Coordinates of C-alpha atoms in Angstrom, one line a residue:
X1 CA 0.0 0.0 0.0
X2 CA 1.0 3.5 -0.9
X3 CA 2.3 6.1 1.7
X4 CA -0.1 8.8 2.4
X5 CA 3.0 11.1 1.5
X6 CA 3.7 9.4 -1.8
X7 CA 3.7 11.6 -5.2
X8 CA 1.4 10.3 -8.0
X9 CA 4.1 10.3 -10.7
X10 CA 1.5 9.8 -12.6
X11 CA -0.7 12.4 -12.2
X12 CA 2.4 14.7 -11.8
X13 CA 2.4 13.8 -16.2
X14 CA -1.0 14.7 -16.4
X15 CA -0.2 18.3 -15.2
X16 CA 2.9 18.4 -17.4
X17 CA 1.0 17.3 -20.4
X18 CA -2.0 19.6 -20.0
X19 CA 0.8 22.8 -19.8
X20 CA 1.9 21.3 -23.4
X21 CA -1.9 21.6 -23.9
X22 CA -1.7 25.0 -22.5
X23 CA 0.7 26.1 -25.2
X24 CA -0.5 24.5 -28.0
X25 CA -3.7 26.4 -28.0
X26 CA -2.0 30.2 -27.1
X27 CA 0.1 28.4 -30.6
X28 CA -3.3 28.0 -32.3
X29 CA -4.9 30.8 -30.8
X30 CA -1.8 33.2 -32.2
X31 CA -1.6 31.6 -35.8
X32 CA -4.9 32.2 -36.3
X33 CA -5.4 35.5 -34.8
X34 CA -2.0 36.5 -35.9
X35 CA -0.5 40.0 -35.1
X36 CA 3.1 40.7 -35.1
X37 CA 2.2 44.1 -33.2
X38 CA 1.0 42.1 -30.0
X39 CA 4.0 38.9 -30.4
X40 CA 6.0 39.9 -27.9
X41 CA 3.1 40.4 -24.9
X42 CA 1.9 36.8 -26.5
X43 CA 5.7 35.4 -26.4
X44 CA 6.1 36.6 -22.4
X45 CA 2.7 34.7 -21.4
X46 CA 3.9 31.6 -23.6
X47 CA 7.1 31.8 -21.6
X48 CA 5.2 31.5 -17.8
X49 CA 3.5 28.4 -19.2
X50 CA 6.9 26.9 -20.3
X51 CA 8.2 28.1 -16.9
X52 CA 5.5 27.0 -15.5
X53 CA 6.1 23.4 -16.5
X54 CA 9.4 23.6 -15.7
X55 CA 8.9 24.4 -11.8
X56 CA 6.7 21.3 -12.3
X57 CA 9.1 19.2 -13.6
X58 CA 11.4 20.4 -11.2
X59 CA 9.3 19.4 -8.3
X60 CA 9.0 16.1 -10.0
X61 CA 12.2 15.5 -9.5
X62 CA 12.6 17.3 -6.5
X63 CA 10.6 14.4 -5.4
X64 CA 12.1 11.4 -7.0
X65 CA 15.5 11.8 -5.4
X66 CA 14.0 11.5 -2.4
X67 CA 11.9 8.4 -2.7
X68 CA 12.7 4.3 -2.7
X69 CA 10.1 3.2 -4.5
X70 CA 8.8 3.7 -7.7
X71 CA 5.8 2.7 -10.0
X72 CA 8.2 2.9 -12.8
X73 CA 11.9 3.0 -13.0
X74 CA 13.6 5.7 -12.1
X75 CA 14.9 6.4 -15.5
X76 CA 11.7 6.2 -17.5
X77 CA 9.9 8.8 -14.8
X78 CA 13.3 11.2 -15.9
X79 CA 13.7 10.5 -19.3
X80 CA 9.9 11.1 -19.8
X81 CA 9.8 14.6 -18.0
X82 CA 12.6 15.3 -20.5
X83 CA 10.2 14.5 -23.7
X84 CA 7.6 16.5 -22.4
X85 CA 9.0 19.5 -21.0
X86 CA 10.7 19.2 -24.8
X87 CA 6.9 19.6 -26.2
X88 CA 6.9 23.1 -24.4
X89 CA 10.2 24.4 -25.1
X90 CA 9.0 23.5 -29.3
X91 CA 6.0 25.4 -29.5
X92 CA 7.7 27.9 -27.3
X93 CA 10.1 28.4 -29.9
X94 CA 7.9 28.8 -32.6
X95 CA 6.4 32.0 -31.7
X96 CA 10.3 33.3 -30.5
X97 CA 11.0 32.5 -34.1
X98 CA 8.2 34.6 -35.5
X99 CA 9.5 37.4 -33.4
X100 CA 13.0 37.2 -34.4
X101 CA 12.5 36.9 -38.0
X102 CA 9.9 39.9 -37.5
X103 CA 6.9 37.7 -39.7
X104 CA 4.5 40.2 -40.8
X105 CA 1.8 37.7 -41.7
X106 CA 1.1 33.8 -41.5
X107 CA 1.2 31.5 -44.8
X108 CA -1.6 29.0 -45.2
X109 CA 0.2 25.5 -43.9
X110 CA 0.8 27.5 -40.4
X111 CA -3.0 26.7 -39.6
X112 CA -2.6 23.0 -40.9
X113 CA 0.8 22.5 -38.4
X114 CA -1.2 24.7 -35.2
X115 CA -3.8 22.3 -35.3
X116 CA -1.8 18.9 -35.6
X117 CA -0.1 20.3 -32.8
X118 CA -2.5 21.0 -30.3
X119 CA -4.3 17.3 -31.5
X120 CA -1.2 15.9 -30.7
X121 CA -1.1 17.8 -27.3
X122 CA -4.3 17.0 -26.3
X123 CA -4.2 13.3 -27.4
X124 CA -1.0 12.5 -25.0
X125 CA -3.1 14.3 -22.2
X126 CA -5.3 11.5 -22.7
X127 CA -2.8 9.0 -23.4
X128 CA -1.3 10.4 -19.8
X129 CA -4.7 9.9 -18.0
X130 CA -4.5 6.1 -19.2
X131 CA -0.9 5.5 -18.1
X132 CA -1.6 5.2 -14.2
X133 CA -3.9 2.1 -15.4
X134 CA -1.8 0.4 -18.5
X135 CA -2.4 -2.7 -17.5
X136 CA -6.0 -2.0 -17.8
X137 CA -6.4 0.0 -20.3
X138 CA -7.7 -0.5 -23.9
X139 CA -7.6 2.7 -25.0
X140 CA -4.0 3.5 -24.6
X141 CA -2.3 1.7 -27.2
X142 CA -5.0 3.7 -30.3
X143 CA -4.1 6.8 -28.6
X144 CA -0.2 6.4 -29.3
X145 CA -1.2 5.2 -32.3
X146 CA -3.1 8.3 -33.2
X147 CA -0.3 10.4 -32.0
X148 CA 2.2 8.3 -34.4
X149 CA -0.8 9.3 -37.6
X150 CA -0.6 13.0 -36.6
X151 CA 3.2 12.8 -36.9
X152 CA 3.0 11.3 -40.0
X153 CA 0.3 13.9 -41.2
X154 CA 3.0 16.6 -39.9
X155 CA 5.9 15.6 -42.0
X156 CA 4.0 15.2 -45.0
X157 CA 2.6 18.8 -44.1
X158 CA 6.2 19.6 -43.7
X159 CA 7.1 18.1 -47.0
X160 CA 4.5 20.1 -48.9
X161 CA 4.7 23.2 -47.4
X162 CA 8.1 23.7 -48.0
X163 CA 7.7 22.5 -52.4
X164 CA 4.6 24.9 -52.1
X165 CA 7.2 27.7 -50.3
X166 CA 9.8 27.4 -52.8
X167 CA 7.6 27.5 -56.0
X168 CA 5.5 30.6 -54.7
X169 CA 8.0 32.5 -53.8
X170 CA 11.3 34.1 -55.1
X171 CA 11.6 36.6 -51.6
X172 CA 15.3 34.7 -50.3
X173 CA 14.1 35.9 -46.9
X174 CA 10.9 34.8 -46.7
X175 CA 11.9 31.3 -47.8
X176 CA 14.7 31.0 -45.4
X177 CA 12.6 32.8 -42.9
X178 CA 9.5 29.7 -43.9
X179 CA 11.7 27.0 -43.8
X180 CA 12.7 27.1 -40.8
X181 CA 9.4 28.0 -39.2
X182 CA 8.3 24.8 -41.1
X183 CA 11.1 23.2 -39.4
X184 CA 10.3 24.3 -35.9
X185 CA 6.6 23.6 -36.2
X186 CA 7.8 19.9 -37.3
X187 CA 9.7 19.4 -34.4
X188 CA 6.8 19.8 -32.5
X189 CA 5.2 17.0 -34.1
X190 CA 8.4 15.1 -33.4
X191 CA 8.3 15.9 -29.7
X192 CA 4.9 14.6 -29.0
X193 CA 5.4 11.4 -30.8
X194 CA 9.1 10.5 -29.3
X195 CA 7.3 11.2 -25.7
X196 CA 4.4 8.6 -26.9
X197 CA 7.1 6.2 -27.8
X198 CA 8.4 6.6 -24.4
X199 CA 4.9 5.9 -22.9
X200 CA 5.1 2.7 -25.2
X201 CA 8.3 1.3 -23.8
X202 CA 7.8 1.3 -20.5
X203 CA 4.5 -0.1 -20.8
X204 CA 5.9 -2.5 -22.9
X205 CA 8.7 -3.3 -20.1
X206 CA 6.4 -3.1 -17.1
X207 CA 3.8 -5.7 -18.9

């Protein structure tokens, strides 16, 4: 039986995940409601929710070093905090991007990539919410699943976007300035699958 003291690792993911939630839809929010006037106010309250997170996580750990015991090995609980904070820092970094390149407007795919993202993000909060009962579970398993098609679905966005970029436009800034935006908003993709995959195989080694 569980100390009355004991941290829910567990639920100590859910809050992590629902910051990556948190950001994802300021993301969305911004791309569609777009104003390079109002980025930087927008950038400093994405920046609390990444710090935010990252007082969580650091409580997280805070705690692990002091406990014996447990539900999952040590290294998993770390190495997934490290995946998800990573989801934060991503979509962070794509609004910092738009405000260091000063983007005046938004192309077209940036709506396709803000919504894959925050599908993403709100599909691991509910993968997360499974975790604690994996043994159990039958949802679990579609739901990294789903998360591995919305990665997919990003990278051939990705792919598209960037042909579309380079045969619309001849600006040399604005397709360096797109391509790595592209890049960033990819990565975000990336980050929410690789944590998945982490969920995976440590279900897979606890089962």
């Amino acid at each position: 039986m569980a100390r009355k003291n004991d941290y829910d690792y567990f639920d100590g993911f859910i809050k992590l995940s629902e910051y990556c939630c948190s950001a994802a839809e300021m993301l969305d929010d911004n791309i569609k409601k777009y104003d390079a006037e109002t980025l930087q106010e927008k950038m400093k309250k994405m920046h609390e929710i990444e710090h935010a997170a990252d007082l969580e996580g650091h409580e997280i750990i805070r705690r692990l070093a002091r406990e014996f015991i447990t539900p999952i090995d040590r290294e998993d609980i770390v190495q997934l905090l490290h995946q998800i904070d990573d989801i934060t820092d991503c979509i962070e970094d794509v609004l910092l991007h738009m405000y260091m390149y000063n983007v005046k407007s938004i192309r077209e795919d940036a709506f396709g990539f803000s919504k894959i993202i925050l599908q993403s993000c709100q599909e691991l909060k509910d993968t997360f919410e499974e975790f604690k009962n994996f043994k159990k579970s039958k949802e679990i398993h579609k739901k990294i699943v789903h998360i591995n098609k919305l990665e997919e679905d990003g990278d051939n966005l990705y792919t598209e976007a960037v042909r579309k970029l380079h045969m619309t436009s001849t600006d040399a800034i604005e397709i360096m300035t797109w391509t790595i935006a592209f890049n960033r908003f990819e990565k975000c993709c990336d980050a929410c699958e690789e944590a998945a995959n982490v969920v995976e195989s440590i279900i897979m080694k606890n089962s």
